[in-house]
Short mmCIF file of C-alpha atoms in Angstrom, two decimals:
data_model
loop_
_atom_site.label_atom_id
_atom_site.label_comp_id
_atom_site.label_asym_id
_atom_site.label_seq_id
_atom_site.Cartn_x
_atom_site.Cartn_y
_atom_site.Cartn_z
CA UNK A 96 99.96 44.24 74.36
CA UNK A 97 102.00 44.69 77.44
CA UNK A 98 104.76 47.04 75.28
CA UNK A 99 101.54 49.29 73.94
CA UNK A 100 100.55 49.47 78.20
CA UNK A 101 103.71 50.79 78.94
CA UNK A 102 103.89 52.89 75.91
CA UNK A 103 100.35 54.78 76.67
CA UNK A 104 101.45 54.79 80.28
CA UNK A 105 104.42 56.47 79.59
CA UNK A 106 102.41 59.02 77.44
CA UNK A 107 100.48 59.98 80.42
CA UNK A 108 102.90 60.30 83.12
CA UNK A 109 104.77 62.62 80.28
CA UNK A 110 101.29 64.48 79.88
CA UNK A 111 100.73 64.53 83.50
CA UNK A 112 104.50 66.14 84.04
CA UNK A 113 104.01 68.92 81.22
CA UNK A 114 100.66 68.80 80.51
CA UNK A 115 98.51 72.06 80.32
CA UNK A 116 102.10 73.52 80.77
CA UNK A 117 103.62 74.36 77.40
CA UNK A 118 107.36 73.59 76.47
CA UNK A 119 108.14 71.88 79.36
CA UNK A 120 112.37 72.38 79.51
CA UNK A 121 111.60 75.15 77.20
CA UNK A 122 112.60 73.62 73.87
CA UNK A 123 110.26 75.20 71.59
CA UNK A 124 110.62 78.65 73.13
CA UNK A 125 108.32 78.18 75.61
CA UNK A 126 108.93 77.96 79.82
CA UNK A 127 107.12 77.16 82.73
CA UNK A 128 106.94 79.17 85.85
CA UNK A 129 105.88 77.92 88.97
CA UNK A 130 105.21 81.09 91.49
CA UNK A 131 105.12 79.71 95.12
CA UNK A 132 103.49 82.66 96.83
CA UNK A 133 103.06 82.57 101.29
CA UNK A 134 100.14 84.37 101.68
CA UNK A 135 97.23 86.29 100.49
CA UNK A 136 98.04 89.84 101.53
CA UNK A 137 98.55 93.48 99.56
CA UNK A 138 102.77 93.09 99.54
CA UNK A 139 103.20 89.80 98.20
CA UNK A 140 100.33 90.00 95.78
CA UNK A 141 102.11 93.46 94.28
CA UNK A 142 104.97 91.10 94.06
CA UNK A 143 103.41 88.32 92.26
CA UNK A 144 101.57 90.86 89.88
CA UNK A 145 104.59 93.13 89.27
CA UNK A 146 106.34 89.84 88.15
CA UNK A 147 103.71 88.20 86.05
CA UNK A 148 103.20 91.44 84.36
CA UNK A 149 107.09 92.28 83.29
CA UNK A 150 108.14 88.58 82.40
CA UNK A 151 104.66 87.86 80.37
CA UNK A 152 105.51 91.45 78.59
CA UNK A 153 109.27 90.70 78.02
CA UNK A 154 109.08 87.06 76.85
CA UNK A 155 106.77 88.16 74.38
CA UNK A 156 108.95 90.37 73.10
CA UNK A 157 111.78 87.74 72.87
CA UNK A 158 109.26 85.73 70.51
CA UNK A 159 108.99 83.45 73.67
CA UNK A 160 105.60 82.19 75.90
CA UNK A 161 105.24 81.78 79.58
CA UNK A 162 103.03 79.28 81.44
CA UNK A 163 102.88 80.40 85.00
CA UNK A 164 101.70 77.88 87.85
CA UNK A 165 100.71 80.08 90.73
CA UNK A 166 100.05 78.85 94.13
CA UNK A 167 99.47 80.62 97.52
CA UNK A 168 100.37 77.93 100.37
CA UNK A 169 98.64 79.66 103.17
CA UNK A 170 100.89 78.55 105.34
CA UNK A 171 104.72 78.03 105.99
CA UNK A 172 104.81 74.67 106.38
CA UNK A 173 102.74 73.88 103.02
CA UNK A 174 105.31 75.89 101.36
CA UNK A 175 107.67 72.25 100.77
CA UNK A 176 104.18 71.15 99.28
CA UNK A 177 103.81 73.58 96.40
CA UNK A 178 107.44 73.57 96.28
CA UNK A 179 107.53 69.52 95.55
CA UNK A 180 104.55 70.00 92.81
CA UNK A 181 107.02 72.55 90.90
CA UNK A 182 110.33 69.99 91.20
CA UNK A 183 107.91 67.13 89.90
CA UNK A 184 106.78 68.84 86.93
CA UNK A 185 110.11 69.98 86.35
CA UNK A 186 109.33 73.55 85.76
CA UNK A 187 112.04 76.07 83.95
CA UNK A 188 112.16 78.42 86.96
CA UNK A 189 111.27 78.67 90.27
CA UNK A 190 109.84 82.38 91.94
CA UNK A 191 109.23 81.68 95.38
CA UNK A 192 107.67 84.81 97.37
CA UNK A 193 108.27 85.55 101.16
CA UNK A 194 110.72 83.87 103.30
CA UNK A 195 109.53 80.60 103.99
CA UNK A 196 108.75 80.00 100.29
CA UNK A 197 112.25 80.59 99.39
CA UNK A 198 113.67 78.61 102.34
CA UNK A 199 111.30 75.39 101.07
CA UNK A 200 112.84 76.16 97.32
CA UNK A 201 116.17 76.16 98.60
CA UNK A 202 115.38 72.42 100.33
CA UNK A 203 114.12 71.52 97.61
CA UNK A 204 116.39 71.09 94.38
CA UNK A 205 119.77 72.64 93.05
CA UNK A 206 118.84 72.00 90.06
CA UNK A 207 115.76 74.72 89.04
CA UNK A 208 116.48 77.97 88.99
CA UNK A 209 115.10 79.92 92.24
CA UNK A 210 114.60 83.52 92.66
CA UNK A 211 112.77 84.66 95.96
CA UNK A 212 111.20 88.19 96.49
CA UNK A 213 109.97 89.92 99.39
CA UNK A 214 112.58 88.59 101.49
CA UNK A 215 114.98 90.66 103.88
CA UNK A 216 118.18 89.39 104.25
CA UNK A 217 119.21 86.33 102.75
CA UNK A 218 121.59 85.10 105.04
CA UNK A 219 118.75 85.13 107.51
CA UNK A 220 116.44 83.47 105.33
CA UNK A 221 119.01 80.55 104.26
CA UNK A 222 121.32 79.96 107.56
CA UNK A 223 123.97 81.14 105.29
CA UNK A 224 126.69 82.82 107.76
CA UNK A 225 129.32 85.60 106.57
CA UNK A 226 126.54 86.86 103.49
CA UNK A 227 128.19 88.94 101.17
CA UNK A 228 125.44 89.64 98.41
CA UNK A 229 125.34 86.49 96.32
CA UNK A 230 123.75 83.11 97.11
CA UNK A 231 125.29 81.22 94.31
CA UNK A 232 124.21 77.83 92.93
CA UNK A 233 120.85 77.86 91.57
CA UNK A 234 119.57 81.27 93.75
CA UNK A 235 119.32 84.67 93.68
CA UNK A 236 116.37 86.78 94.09
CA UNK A 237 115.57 90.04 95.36
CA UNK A 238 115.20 91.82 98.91
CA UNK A 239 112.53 93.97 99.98
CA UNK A 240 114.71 95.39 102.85
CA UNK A 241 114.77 99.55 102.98
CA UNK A 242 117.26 100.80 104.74
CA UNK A 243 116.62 99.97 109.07
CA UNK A 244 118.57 102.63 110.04
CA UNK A 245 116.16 105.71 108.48
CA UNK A 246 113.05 103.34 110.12
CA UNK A 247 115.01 103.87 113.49
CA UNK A 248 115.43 107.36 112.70
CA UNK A 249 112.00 107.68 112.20
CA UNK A 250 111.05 106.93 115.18
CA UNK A 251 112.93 109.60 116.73
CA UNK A 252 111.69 111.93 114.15
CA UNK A 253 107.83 111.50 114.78
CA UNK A 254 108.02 110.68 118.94
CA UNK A 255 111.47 113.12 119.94
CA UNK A 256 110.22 112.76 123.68
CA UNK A 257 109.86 108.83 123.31
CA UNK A 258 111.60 106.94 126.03
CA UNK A 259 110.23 103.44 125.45
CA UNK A 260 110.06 101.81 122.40
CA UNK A 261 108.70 97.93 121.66
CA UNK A 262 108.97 96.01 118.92
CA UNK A 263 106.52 93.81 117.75
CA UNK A 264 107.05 91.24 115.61
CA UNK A 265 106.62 87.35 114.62
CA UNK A 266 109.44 85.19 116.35
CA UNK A 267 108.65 82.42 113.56
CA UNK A 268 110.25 84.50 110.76
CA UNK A 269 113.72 84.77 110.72
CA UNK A 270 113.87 88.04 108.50
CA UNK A 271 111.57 89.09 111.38
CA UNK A 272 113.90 88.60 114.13
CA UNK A 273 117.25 90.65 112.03
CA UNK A 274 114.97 93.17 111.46
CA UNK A 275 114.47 93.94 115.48
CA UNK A 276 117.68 92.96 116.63
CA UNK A 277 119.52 95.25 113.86
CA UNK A 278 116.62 98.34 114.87
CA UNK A 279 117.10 97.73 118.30
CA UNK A 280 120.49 98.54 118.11
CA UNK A 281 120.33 101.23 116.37
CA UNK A 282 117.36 102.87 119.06
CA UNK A 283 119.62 102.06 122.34
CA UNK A 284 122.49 103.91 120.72
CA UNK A 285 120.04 107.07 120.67
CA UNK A 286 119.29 106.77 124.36
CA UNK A 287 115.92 104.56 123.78
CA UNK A 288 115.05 101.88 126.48
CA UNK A 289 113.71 99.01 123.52
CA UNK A 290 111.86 95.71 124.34
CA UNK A 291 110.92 93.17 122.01
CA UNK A 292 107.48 91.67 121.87
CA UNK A 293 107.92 88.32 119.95
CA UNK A 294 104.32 86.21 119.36
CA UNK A 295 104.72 82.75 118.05
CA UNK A 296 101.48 83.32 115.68
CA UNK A 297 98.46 84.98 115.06
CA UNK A 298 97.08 82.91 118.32
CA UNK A 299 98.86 84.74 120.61
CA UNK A 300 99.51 88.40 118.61
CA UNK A 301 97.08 90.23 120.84
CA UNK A 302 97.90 88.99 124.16
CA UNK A 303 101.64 90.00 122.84
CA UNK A 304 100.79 93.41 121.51
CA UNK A 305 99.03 94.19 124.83
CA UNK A 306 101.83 94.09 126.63
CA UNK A 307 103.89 96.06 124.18
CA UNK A 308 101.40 98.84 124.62
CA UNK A 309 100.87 98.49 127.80
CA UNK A 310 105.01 99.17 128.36
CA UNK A 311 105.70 101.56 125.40
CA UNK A 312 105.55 105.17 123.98
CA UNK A 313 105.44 103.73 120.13
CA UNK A 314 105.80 100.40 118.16
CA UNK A 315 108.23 99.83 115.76
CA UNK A 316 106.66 96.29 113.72
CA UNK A 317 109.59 95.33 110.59
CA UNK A 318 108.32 94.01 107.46
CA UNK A 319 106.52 90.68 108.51
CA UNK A 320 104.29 88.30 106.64
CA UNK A 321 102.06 87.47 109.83
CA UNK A 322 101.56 91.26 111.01
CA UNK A 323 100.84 92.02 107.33
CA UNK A 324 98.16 89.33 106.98
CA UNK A 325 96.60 90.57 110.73
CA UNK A 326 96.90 94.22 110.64
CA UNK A 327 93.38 94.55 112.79
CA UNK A 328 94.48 92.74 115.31
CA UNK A 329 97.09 95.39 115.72
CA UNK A 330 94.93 98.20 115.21
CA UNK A 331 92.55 97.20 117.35
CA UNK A 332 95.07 96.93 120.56
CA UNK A 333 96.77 100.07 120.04
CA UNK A 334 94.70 103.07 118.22
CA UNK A 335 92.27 102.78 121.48
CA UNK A 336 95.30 102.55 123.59
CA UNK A 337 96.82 105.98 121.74
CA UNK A 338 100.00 103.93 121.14
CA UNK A 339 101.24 104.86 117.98
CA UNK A 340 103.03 102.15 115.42
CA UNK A 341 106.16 102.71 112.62
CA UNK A 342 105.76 99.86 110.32
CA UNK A 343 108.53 98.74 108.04
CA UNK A 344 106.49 98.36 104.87
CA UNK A 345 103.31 100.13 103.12
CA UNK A 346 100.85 97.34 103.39
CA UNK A 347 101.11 96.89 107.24
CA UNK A 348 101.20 101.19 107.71
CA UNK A 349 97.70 101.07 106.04
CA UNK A 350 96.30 98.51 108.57
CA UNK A 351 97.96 99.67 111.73
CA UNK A 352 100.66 102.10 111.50
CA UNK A 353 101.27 106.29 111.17
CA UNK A 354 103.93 105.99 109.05
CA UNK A 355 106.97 104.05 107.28
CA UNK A 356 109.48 104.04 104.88
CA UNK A 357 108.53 101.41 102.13
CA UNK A 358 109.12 100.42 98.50
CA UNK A 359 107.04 99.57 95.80
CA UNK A 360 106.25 95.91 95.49
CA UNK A 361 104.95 95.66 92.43
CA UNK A 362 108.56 97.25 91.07
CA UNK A 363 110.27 94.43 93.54
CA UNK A 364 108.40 91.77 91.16
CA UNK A 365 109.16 93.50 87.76
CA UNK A 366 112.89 94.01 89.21
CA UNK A 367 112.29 89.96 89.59
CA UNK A 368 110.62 89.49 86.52
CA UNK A 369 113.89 91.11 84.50
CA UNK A 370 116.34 88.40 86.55
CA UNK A 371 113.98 85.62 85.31
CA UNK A 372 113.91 86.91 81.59
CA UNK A 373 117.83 87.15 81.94
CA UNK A 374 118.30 83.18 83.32
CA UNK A 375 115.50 81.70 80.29
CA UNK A 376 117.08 83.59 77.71
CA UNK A 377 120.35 82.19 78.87
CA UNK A 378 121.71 85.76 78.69
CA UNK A 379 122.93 85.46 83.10
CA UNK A 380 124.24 82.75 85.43
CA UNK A 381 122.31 82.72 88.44
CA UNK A 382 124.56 81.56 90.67
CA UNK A 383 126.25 84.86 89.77
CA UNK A 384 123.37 86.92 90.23
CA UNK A 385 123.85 89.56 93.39
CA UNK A 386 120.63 89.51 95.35
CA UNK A 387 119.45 92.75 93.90
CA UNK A 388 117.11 95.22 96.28
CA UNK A 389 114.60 98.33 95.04
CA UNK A 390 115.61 101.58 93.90
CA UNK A 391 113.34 103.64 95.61
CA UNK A 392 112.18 103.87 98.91
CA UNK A 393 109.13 106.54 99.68
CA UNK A 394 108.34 107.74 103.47
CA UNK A 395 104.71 107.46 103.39
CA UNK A 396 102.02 108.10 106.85
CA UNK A 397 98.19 107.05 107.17
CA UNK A 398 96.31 110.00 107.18
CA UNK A 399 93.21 108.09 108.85
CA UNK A 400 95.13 106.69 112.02
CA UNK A 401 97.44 110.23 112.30
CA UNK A 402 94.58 111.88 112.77
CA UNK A 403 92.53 109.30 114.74
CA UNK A 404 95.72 109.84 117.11
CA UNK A 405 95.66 113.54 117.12
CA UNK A 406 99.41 113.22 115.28
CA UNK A 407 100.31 115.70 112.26
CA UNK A 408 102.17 114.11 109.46
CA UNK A 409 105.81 115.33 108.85
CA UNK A 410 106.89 117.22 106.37
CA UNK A 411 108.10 115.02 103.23
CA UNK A 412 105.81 112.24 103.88
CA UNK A 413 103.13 111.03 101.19
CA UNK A 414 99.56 110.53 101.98
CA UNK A 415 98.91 106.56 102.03
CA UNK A 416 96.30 106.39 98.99
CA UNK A 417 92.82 105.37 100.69
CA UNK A 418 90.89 102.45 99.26
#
């Protein structure tokens, strides 16, 4: 009696490991994905989609299934939490989306597979000094970084008699904080006086972004998860203030900004999704993989806000579809 116990107990901890996921290890041709997500908001949910879409589509094609496990953590620190659930059920491959989420994948095994998306810089985002373009071990991933020095430019471009410029940005995101420093840089060596505006969270993002337009001409805010998910707060502060905003991605431009230079993040997650398909079909090493970044970047301005400002969009910029 005491061998059938341990038998049927054995059964369910297997059942509870694999369970509604099918071909756990991916014997039969079949893989699980766990999809560790940040946030709710329009760039990482492109991501996620763009992803689920391609891999579903090519592993089909192979003759192969995949079971995706898809959780938003809502937070940074509940990243490790999803992140644990994957490493327990052993899943084939880890897609961890945003910063943080790849950060609490790297913690977590060396074992999985890990690509991240919608991350900046690597290095930043894993405390790895010297980056040259490949992680190695078991992580690669892609970057949603377009180029910072055409986002300096831009601000140039749209404000020529601009003398002050802040930048506004989350000082709990590391990605966040490369972003300004490398823009900054790039602004003083064009003559601009630049401050940055750092806010620890969403708590204190309006007192913050009061004083940046209280101080400054325009607002430069980089591709950041927090501004992304609090555009209104933003909005709010500086389209009655007349302060204008350059925002590093598309998602943030709609809520707050005139204009930016972004990529497509649903094409970030296919350009994911093709990395994954390579590692399951054992046809790549990842630790060989090159952190790979999008193809195309599109200057892009918010029609509503530019005119709400009394500011005429540039030549060779696209319209910001309207929902």
């Amino acid at each position: 009696m005491k061998k059938m116990i341990s038998v049927i107990l054995t059964v369910v901890m297997l059942i509870s490991v694999c369970g509604i996921f099918v071909g756990c290890g991916g014997d039969d041709g079949s893989f699980t994905v766990g999809i560790c997500q940040l946030m709710v908001h329009d760039a990482l949910d492109q991501a996620t989609q763009g992803f689920v879409d391609s891999l579903s589509a090519e592993m089909e094609a192979a003759g192969k299934k995949v079971t995706f496990d898809t959780q938003v953590a809502g937070d940074q620190n509940l990243c490790t939490t999803v992140i644990n659930t994957f490493t327990a059920k052993k899943v084939d491959l880890i897609m961890a989306n945003a910063t943080p989420a790849v950060a609490a994948a790297y913690n977590a095994t060396v074992e999985i597979p890990i690509l991240g998306t919608s991350v900046t810089e690597y290095g930043a985002a894993l405390g790895i000094k010297d980056f040259t373009g490949t992680v190695g071990a078991n992580v690669s991933g892609t970057s949603d970084l377009a180029p910072l020095d055409k986002q300096a430019a831009m601000v140039k471009e749209w404000f020529p008699d601009a003398k002050n410029v802040g930048l506004l940005y989350c000082s709990a995101e590391a990605n966040s904080q490369y972003q300004v420093d490398t823009v900054q840089a790039l602004l003083e060596a064009k003559g601009l006086t630049v401050t940055q505006y750092p806010f620890a969270d969403s708590n204190d993002m309006a007192a913050v972004t009061q004083t940046a337009c209280d101080n400054s001409d325009v607002i430069y805010v980089p591709t950041d998860n927090t501004v992304a998910s609090s555009t209104g707060i933003i909005d709010g502060i500086c389209q009655p203030a007349g302060v204008p905003v350059i925002a590093g991605e598309e998602g943030i431009c709609k809520g707050c900004g005139i204009a930016t230079l972004s990529i497509s993040y649903y094409d970030l997650g296919v350009k994911t999704a093709e990395m994954a398909a390579q590692i399951l079909k054992g046809e790549a090493d990842i630790a060989t993989m090159p952190v790979a970044y999008a193809d195309k970047q599109t200057p892009k301005y918010n029609a509503a806000i530019c005119e709400a400002l009394g500011i005429a969009p540039l030549a060779g910029y696209e319209a910001i579809p309207a929902e």
